[in-house]
CSV table of C-alpha atoms in Angstrom, one decimal:
chain,number,residue,atom,x,y,z
H,1,GLU,CA,-4.5,1.7,-1.9
H,2,ALA,CA,-3.1,5.1,-2.8
H,3,GLY,CA,0.7,5.4,-3.2
H,4,VAL,CA,3.1,8.1,-2.1
H,5,THR,CA,2.1,11.5,-3.5
H,6,GLN,CA,4.3,14.5,-4.0
H,7,SER,CA,3.6,18.1,-5.0
H,8,PRO,CA,4.3,20.0,-7.0
H,9,THR,CA,5.4,18.0,-10.0
H,10,HIS,CA,7.6,20.7,-11.2
H,11,LEU,CA,9.0,23.8,-9.5
H,12,ILE,CA,11.0,26.6,-11.0
H,13,LYS,CA,12.8,29.0,-8.8
H,14,THR,CA,15.7,31.5,-9.1
H,15,ARG,CA,18.9,31.6,-7.1
H,16,GLY,CA,18.5,32.7,-3.5
H,17,GLN,CA,14.8,31.9,-3.3
H,18,GLN,CA,13.2,29.2,-1.1
H,19,ALA,CA,11.5,26.1,-2.2
H,20,THR,CA,8.9,24.0,-0.4
H,21,LEU,CA,8.2,20.4,-1.5
H,22,ARG,CA,5.4,18.3,0.0
H,23,CYS,CA,4.9,14.5,0.4
H,24,SER,CA,2.1,12.4,1.6
H,25,PRO,CA,3.0,8.8,2.6
H,26,ILE,CA,1.1,5.6,2.0
H,27,SER,CA,-1.7,5.3,4.5
H,28,GLY,CA,-0.3,3.5,7.6
H,29,HIS,CA,3.3,4.4,6.9
H,30,THR,CA,5.0,6.5,9.6
H,31,SER,CA,8.4,7.1,8.1
H,32,VAL,CA,9.2,9.5,5.3
H,33,TYR,CA,12.6,9.7,3.6
H,34,TRP,CA,13.8,12.5,1.3
H,35,TYR,CA,16.4,11.9,-1.5
H,36,GLN,CA,18.0,14.1,-4.1
H,37,GLN,CA,18.8,12.8,-7.5
H,38,ALA,CA,20.7,15.2,-9.7
H,39,LEU,CA,20.6,14.5,-13.4
H,40,GLY,CA,22.6,11.4,-14.3
H,41,LEU,CA,23.6,10.7,-10.7
H,42,GLY,CA,22.5,8.3,-8.0
H,43,LEU,CA,20.1,8.8,-5.1
H,44,GLN,CA,21.6,10.9,-2.2
H,45,PHE,CA,19.9,10.5,1.2
H,46,LEU,CA,18.7,13.8,2.6
H,47,LEU,CA,16.5,13.3,5.6
H,48,TRP,CA,14.5,10.7,7.5
H,49,TYR,CA,11.4,11.5,9.6
H,50,ASP,CA,9.5,9.1,11.7
H,51,GLU,CA,6.7,9.7,14.2
H,52,GLY,CA,7.1,13.5,13.7
H,53,GLU,CA,10.8,13.7,14.5
H,54,GLU,CA,13.9,14.0,12.4
H,55,ARG,CA,15.8,10.7,12.9
H,56,ASN,CA,18.7,11.1,10.6
H,57,ARG,CA,20.1,13.4,7.9
H,58,GLY,CA,22.5,13.0,5.1
H,59,ASN,CA,25.6,15.1,4.2
H,60,PHE,CA,23.7,18.2,3.1
H,61,PRO,CA,24.0,21.8,4.5
H,62,PRO,CA,21.5,23.1,7.0
H,63,ARG,CA,19.6,25.1,4.4
H,64,PHE,CA,18.0,21.7,3.6
H,65,SER,CA,15.4,21.2,6.3
H,66,GLY,CA,12.0,19.8,6.8
H,67,ARG,CA,9.4,18.5,9.1
H,68,GLN,CA,6.8,15.8,9.5
H,69,PHE,CA,3.2,16.6,10.5
H,70,PRO,CA,0.9,14.7,12.8
H,71,ASN,CA,-0.7,13.0,9.9
H,72,TYR,CA,2.8,11.8,8.8
H,73,SER,CA,2.9,14.0,5.7
H,74,SER,CA,6.1,15.9,5.3
H,75,GLU,CA,7.6,18.9,3.7
H,76,LEU,CA,11.1,19.6,2.5
H,77,ASN,CA,12.4,23.2,2.6
H,78,VAL,CA,15.4,24.4,0.7
H,79,ASN,CA,16.6,27.9,1.5
H,80,ALA,CA,18.9,30.2,-0.4
H,81,LEU,CA,18.6,28.1,-3.5
H,82,GLU,CA,21.8,27.5,-5.6
H,83,LEU,CA,22.0,26.3,-9.2
H,84,GLU,CA,23.3,22.9,-8.1
H,85,ASP,CA,20.2,22.3,-6.2
H,86,SER,CA,18.4,21.6,-9.5
H,87,ALA,CA,17.5,17.9,-9.2
H,88,LEU,CA,14.7,15.4,-8.9
H,89,TYR,CA,13.6,15.3,-5.2
H,90,LEU,CA,12.1,12.0,-4.2
H,91,CYS,CA,10.1,11.1,-1.2
H,92,ALA,CA,9.7,7.5,0.0
H,93,SER,CA,7.6,6.1,2.8
H,94,SER,CA,7.8,3.0,4.9
H,95,PHE,CA,6.3,1.5,8.1
H,96,ARG,CA,9.0,1.3,10.7
H,97,GLY,CA,7.3,-1.6,12.4
H,98,GLN,CA,7.5,-4.0,9.5
H,99,PRO,CA,10.4,-6.3,9.6
H,100,TYR,CA,12.4,-5.1,6.6
H,101,ASN,CA,11.4,-1.5,6.0
H,102,GLU,CA,10.6,-1.6,2.3
H,103,GLN,CA,10.6,1.9,0.9
H,104,PHE,CA,8.1,3.0,-1.7
H,105,PHE,CA,8.7,6.1,-3.7
H,106,GLY,CA,6.5,8.9,-4.9
H,107,PRO,CA,6.7,10.4,-8.4
H,108,GLY,CA,9.1,13.1,-7.4
H,109,THR,CA,9.3,16.9,-7.7
H,110,ARG,CA,11.6,18.2,-10.3
H,111,LEU,CA,13.2,21.4,-9.0
H,112,THR,CA,14.9,23.8,-11.5
H,113,VAL,CA,16.9,26.7,-10.2
H,114,LEU,CA,17.6,29.4,-12.7
A,1,GLN,CA,31.5,5.0,5.1
A,2,LYS,CA,28.9,2.4,4.1
A,3,GLU,CA,29.2,1.7,0.4
A,4,VAL,CA,27.2,-0.1,-2.3
A,5,GLU,CA,28.8,-0.8,-5.6
A,6,GLN,CA,27.2,-2.1,-8.8
A,7,ASN,CA,28.7,-3.3,-12.0
A,8,SER,CA,29.3,-0.4,-14.3
A,9,GLY,CA,27.0,-0.1,-17.3
A,10,PRO,CA,25.6,0.2,-19.6
A,11,LEU,CA,24.7,-3.5,-20.0
A,12,SER,CA,23.3,-4.5,-23.3
A,13,VAL,CA,21.6,-7.9,-23.8
A,14,PRO,CA,19.5,-9.2,-26.8
A,15,GLU,CA,15.8,-9.7,-26.3
A,16,GLY,CA,15.1,-13.1,-24.7
A,17,ALA,CA,18.5,-13.4,-23.0
A,18,ILE,CA,19.3,-13.4,-19.3
A,19,ALA,CA,20.5,-10.1,-17.9
A,20,SER,CA,22.7,-10.4,-14.8
A,21,LEU,CA,23.1,-7.4,-12.5
A,22,ASN,CA,25.5,-7.5,-9.6
A,23,CYS,CA,25.9,-5.5,-6.4
A,24,THR,CA,28.4,-5.6,-3.5
A,25,TYR,CA,28.2,-3.9,-0.1
A,26,SER,CA,30.6,-3.0,2.6
A,27,ASP,CA,28.5,-3.1,5.8
A,28,ARG,CA,28.4,-6.7,7.2
A,29,GLY,CA,25.6,-5.7,9.5
A,30,SER,CA,23.2,-5.1,6.6
A,31,GLN,CA,20.0,-7.0,7.0
A,32,SER,CA,17.8,-6.4,4.0
A,33,PHE,CA,18.5,-5.9,0.3
A,34,PHE,CA,16.4,-4.5,-2.5
A,35,TRP,CA,16.3,-4.0,-6.2
A,36,TYR,CA,14.6,-1.0,-7.7
A,37,ARG,CA,13.9,-0.3,-11.4
A,38,GLN,CA,14.0,3.3,-12.5
A,39,TYR,CA,12.9,4.4,-16.0
A,40,SER,CA,14.4,7.6,-17.3
A,41,GLY,CA,12.8,10.6,-15.7
A,42,LYS,CA,10.6,8.5,-13.4
A,43,SER,CA,10.9,7.4,-9.7
A,44,PRO,CA,12.3,4.1,-8.5
A,45,GLU,CA,10.0,1.2,-8.4
A,46,LEU,CA,10.6,-1.7,-5.9
A,47,ILE,CA,10.8,-5.0,-7.8
A,48,MET,CA,12.5,-7.4,-5.4
A,49,SER,CA,13.3,-7.7,-1.7
A,50,ILE,CA,15.6,-10.4,-0.2
A,51,TYR,CA,16.6,-11.0,3.4
A,52,SER,CA,18.0,-14.5,3.6
A,53,ASN,CA,20.9,-16.2,1.9
A,54,GLY,CA,19.9,-18.0,-1.3
A,55,ASP,CA,17.6,-17.3,-4.2
A,56,LYS,CA,14.2,-15.7,-4.4
A,57,GLU,CA,12.2,-15.9,-7.5
A,58,ASP,CA,9.3,-13.7,-8.7
A,59,GLY,CA,8.2,-14.2,-12.2
A,60,ARG,CA,11.1,-13.5,-14.6
A,61,PHE,CA,13.2,-12.0,-11.7
A,62,THR,CA,15.5,-13.9,-9.4
A,63,ALA,CA,17.4,-12.2,-6.6
A,64,GLN,CA,20.4,-14.0,-5.1
A,65,LEU,CA,22.0,-13.1,-1.8
A,66,ASN,CA,25.3,-14.3,-0.3
A,67,LYS,CA,26.0,-12.5,3.0
A,68,ALA,CA,29.3,-14.2,3.5
A,69,SER,CA,30.6,-12.7,0.2
A,70,GLN,CA,28.6,-9.4,0.7
A,71,TYR,CA,27.1,-9.9,-2.7
A,72,VAL,CA,23.6,-9.6,-4.1
A,73,SER,CA,22.5,-10.1,-7.7
A,74,LEU,CA,19.4,-9.8,-9.9
A,75,LEU,CA,18.8,-12.1,-12.8
A,76,ILE,CA,16.2,-11.2,-15.4
A,77,ARG,CA,15.2,-14.1,-17.6
A,78,ASP,CA,13.7,-13.7,-21.1
A,79,SER,CA,14.6,-10.0,-21.1
A,80,GLN,CA,12.2,-7.7,-22.9
A,81,PRO,CA,12.8,-4.2,-24.4
A,82,SER,CA,10.5,-2.9,-21.6
A,83,ASP,CA,13.1,-4.1,-19.1
A,84,SER,CA,15.4,-1.4,-20.4
A,85,ALA,CA,16.0,0.9,-17.4
A,86,THR,CA,18.4,1.7,-14.6
A,87,TYR,CA,18.5,-0.9,-11.8
A,88,LEU,CA,19.3,0.3,-8.3
A,89,CYS,CA,20.6,-1.9,-5.6
A,90,ALA,CA,19.7,-0.8,-2.0
A,91,VAL,CA,21.1,-2.2,1.2
A,92,ALA,CA,19.5,-1.5,4.6
A,93,GLY,CA,20.7,-1.8,8.1
A,94,GLY,CA,20.1,-0.2,11.5
A,95,ASP,CA,17.7,-1.2,14.3
A,96,TYR,CA,14.7,-1.0,12.0
A,97,GLY,CA,16.4,-1.4,8.6
A,98,GLN,CA,16.0,2.3,8.2
A,99,ASN,CA,19.6,3.1,7.0
A,100,PHE,CA,19.2,2.7,3.3
A,101,VAL,CA,22.2,3.0,1.1
A,102,PHE,CA,21.7,3.0,-2.7
A,103,GLY,CA,24.2,1.9,-5.3
A,104,PRO,CA,24.9,4.1,-8.3
A,105,GLY,CA,22.7,1.9,-10.6
A,106,THR,CA,23.4,-0.1,-13.7
A,107,ARG,CA,21.7,0.9,-16.9
A,108,LEU,CA,20.3,-2.0,-18.8
A,109,SER,CA,19.4,-2.0,-22.5
A,110,VAL,CA,17.5,-4.9,-24.0
A,111,LEU,CA,18.0,-4.9,-27.8
A,112,PRO,CA,15.1,-6.1,-29.9
């Protein structure tokens, strides 16, 4: 069974640009979560999508947005990039119907803002 | 503000010893508890899930949960240098267990 996939692996942008990150969940999983992990820091919850809708978002500005497609894949968009957006962006998927909602992570996209 | 705290690291243990990692959480309504291992520069990997009070063993790993004390721990027996990583505690609540909160992590070093 294929795991969570993310693309691209690395992304280099300059301040003010936009970045788009993509995630494909494990087959059968309907929920996608996005997290930001800045260097040396913990995981910060960004967004949760389930069945095509945004269900919850963390304490991030509106320039962080995303969507979930009918096939449950998801993309994260970051507008007006700032230097402090440089981080590892992690996507995780789960199946909301399972009792305990284990989340499985993809390999991440490392975003560097210059 | 739902919080998850972990013992500050780094934690160093000799090869073959037992490593003990601790986690406390603030939300009494939390339903499920997870331990992830994260190697430097890599993504977190789920190693243990526990939902009921008591112990759960999987190979060299034992998770312990005490909901009354709002405490969850991970024991690693016969620690190996390959266990050197950051260990993240995650606590989930909500109708579907979807509200994950991660702790800051504890870095473990197993010395040969």
